[in-house]
CSV table of C-alpha atoms in Angstrom, one decimal:
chain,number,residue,atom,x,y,z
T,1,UNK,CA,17.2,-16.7,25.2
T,2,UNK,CA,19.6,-14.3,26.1
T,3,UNK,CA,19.2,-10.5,25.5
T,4,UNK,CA,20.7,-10.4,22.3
T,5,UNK,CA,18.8,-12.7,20.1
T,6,UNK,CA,15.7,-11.0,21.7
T,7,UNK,CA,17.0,-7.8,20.0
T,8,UNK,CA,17.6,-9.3,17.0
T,9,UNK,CA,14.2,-10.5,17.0
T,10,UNK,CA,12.2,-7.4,17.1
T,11,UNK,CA,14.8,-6.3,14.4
T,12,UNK,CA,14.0,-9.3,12.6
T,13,UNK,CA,10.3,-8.0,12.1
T,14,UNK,CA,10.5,-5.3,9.9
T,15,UNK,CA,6.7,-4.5,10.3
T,16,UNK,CA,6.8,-4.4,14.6
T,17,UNK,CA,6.7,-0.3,14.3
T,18,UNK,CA,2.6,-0.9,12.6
T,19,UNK,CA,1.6,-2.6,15.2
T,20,UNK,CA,2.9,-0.1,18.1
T,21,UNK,CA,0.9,2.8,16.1
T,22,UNK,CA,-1.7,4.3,18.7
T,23,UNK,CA,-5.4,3.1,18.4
T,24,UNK,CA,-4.3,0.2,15.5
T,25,UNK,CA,-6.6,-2.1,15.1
T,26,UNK,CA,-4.9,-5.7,14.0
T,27,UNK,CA,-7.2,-8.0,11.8
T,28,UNK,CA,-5.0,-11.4,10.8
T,29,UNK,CA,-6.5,-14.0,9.0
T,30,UNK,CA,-7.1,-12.2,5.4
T,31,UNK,CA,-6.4,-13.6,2.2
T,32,UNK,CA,-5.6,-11.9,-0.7
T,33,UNK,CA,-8.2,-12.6,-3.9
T,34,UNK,CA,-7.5,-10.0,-6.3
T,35,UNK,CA,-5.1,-7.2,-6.8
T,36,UNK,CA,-7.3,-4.4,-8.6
T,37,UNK,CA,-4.1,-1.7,-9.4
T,38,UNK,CA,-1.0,-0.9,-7.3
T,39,UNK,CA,-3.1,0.4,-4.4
T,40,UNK,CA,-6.3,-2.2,-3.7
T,41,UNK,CA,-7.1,-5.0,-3.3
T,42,UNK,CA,-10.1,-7.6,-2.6
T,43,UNK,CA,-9.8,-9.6,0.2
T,44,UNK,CA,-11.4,-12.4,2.2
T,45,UNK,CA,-11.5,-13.9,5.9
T,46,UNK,CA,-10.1,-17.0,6.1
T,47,UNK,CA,-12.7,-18.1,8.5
T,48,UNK,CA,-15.6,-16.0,8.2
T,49,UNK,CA,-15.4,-16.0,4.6
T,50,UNK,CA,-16.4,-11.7,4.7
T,51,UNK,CA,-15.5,-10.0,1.7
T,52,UNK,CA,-13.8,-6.7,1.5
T,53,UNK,CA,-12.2,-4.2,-1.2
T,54,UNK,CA,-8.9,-2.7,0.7
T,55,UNK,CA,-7.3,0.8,-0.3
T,56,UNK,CA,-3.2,0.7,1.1
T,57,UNK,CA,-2.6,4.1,3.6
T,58,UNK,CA,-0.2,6.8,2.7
T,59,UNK,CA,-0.3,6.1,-1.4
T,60,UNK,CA,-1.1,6.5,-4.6
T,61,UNK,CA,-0.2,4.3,-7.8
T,62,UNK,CA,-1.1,5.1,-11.2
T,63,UNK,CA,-4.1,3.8,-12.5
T,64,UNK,CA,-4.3,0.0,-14.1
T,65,UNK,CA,-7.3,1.0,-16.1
T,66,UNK,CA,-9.1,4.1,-18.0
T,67,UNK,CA,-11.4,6.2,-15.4
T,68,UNK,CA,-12.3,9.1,-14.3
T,69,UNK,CA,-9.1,9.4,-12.4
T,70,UNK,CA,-6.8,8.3,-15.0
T,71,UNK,CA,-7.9,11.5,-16.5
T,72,UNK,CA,-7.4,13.8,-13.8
T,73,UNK,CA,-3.3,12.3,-13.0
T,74,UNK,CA,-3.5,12.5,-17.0
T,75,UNK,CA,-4.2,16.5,-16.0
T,76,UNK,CA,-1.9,16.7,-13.1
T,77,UNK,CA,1.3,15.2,-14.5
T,78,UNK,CA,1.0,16.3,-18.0
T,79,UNK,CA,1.4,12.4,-18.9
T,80,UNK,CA,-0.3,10.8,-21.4
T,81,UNK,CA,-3.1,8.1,-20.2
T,82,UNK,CA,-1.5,5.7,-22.2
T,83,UNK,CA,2.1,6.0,-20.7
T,84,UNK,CA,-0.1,6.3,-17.2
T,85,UNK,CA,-1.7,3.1,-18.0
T,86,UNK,CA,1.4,1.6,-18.4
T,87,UNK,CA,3.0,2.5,-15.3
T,88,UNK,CA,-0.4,1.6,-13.6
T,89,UNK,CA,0.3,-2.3,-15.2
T,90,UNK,CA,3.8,-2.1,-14.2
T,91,UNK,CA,2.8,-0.8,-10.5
T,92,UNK,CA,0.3,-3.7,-10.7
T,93,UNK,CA,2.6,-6.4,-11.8
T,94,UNK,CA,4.9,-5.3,-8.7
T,95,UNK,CA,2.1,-5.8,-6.2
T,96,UNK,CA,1.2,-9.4,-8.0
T,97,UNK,CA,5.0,-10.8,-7.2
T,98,UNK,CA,4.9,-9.6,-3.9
T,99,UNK,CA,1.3,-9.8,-2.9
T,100,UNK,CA,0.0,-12.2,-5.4
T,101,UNK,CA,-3.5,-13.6,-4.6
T,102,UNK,CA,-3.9,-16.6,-1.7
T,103,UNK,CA,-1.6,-14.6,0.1
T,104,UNK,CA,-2.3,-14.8,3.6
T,105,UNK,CA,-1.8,-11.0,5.3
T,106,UNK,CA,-3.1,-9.0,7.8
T,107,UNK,CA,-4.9,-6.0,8.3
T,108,UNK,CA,-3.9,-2.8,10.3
T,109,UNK,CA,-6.3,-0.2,10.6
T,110,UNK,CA,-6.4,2.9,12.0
T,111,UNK,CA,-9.3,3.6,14.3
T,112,UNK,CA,-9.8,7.3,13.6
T,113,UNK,CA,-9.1,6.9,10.6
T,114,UNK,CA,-10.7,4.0,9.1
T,115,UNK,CA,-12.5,4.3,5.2
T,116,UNK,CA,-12.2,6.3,2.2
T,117,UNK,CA,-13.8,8.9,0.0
T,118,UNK,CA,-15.9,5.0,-1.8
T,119,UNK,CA,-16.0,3.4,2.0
T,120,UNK,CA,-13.5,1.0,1.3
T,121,UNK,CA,-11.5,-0.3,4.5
T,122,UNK,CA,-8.2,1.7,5.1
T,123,UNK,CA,-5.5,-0.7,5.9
T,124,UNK,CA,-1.5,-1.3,6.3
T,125,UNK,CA,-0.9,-5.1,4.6
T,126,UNK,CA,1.4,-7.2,6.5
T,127,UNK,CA,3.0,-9.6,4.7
T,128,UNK,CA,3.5,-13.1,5.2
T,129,UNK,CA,7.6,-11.8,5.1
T,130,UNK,CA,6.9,-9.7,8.0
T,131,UNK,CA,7.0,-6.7,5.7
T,132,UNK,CA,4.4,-3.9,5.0
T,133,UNK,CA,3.1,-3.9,1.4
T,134,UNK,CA,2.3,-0.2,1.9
T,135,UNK,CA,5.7,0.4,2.5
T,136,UNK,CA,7.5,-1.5,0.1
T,137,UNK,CA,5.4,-0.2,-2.7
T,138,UNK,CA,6.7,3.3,-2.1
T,139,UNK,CA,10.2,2.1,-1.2
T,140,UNK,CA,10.6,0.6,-4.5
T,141,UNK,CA,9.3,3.1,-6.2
T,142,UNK,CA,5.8,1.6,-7.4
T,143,UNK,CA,3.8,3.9,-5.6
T,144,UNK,CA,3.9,7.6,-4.2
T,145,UNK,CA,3.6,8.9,-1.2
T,146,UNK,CA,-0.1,10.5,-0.8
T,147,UNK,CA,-1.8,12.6,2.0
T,148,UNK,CA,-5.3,11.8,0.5
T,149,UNK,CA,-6.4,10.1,3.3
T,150,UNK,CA,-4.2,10.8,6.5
T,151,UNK,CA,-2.3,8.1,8.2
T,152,UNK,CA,0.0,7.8,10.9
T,153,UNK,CA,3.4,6.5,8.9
T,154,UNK,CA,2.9,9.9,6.4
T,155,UNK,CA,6.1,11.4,6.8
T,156,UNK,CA,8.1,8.5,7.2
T,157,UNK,CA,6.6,7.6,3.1
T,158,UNK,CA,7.3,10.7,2.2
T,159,UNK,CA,11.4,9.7,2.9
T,160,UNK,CA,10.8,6.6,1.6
T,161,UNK,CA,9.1,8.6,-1.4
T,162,UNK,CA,11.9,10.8,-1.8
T,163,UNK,CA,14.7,8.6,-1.5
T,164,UNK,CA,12.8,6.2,-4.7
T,165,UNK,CA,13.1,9.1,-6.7
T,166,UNK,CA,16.7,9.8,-6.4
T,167,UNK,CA,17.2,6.4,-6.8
T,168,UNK,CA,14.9,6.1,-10.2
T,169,UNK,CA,13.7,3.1,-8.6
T,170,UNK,CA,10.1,1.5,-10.1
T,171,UNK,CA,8.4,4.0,-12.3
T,172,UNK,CA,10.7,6.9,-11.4
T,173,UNK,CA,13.1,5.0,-14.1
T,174,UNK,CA,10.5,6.1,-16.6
T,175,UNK,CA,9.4,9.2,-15.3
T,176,UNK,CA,10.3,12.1,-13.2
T,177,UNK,CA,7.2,13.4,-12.2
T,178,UNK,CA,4.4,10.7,-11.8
């Protein structure tokens, strides 16, 4: 292969920056089994058959369901729950076309940097495409960009973040200030 074709194979894998991030762990072989809202999931080893709930890095989607949480957003962006929950299904329905379950996907975790507030496993979603869930989510405009938990491809969402909203791309068509 000459030069050239390498190039435009690196190029050709839109997710190759994940796995240059320092200390990244890379767990293949997952399988998507359920998409709980816009920003977990439940997920299974293909071979081991180990269970897991997932929470995406560097996001926050509304909520698919009424909780605790739904009330504090409901607080924060001086939304209604009920217009939340809809954006929360919407976010949802997003992640089920893209990442719908019996997907196969891997994992990319952060060693420093691995759980959350409930334990669940911190991860970056690869998708069979190539792409990064993670990152689509918030470049179409289904999620936000969140420093709850810290990860290494922050600012870089934040762009991504900002450049949705402009756009009025996924729920910033409905609302400015999700």
């Amino acid at each position: 292969t000459n030069h050239n074709e390498m190039e435009g194979r690196t190029t050709g894998n839109p997710s190759a920056k994940y796995f240059q991030i320092k200390n990244i762990q890379v767990q293949p072989f997952w399988i998507v089994e359920e998409v709980l809202d816009g920003d977990s999931l439940k997920v299974k080893q293909e071979f081991t058959q180990e269970r897991r709930e997932i929470r995406l890095y560097g996001l926050d989607a509304p909520e698919g369901h009424f909780s605790r949480k739904m009330r504090e957003d409901e607080a924060k962006s001086h939304l209604p729950a009920a217009f939340l929950l809809e954006l929360g299904l919407k976010s949802l329905g997003y992640v089920l076309q893209v990442c719908s379950p019996g997907t196969r996907i891997t994992l990319l975790t952060e060693k420093k940097n691995e759980l959350d507030f409930w334990l669940r496993q911190l991860a970056y979603v690869i998708l069979p495409s190539g792409e990064c869930l993670n990152e689509i989510l918030i470049a179409n405009g289904w999620a936000k960009a969140s420093h709850s938990y810290y990860c290494s491809m922050l600012s870089e969402y934040q762009q991504l973040n900002f450049q949705a909203k402009q756009q009025q791309q996924g729920i910033y068509l409905f609302t400015e200030n999700f």
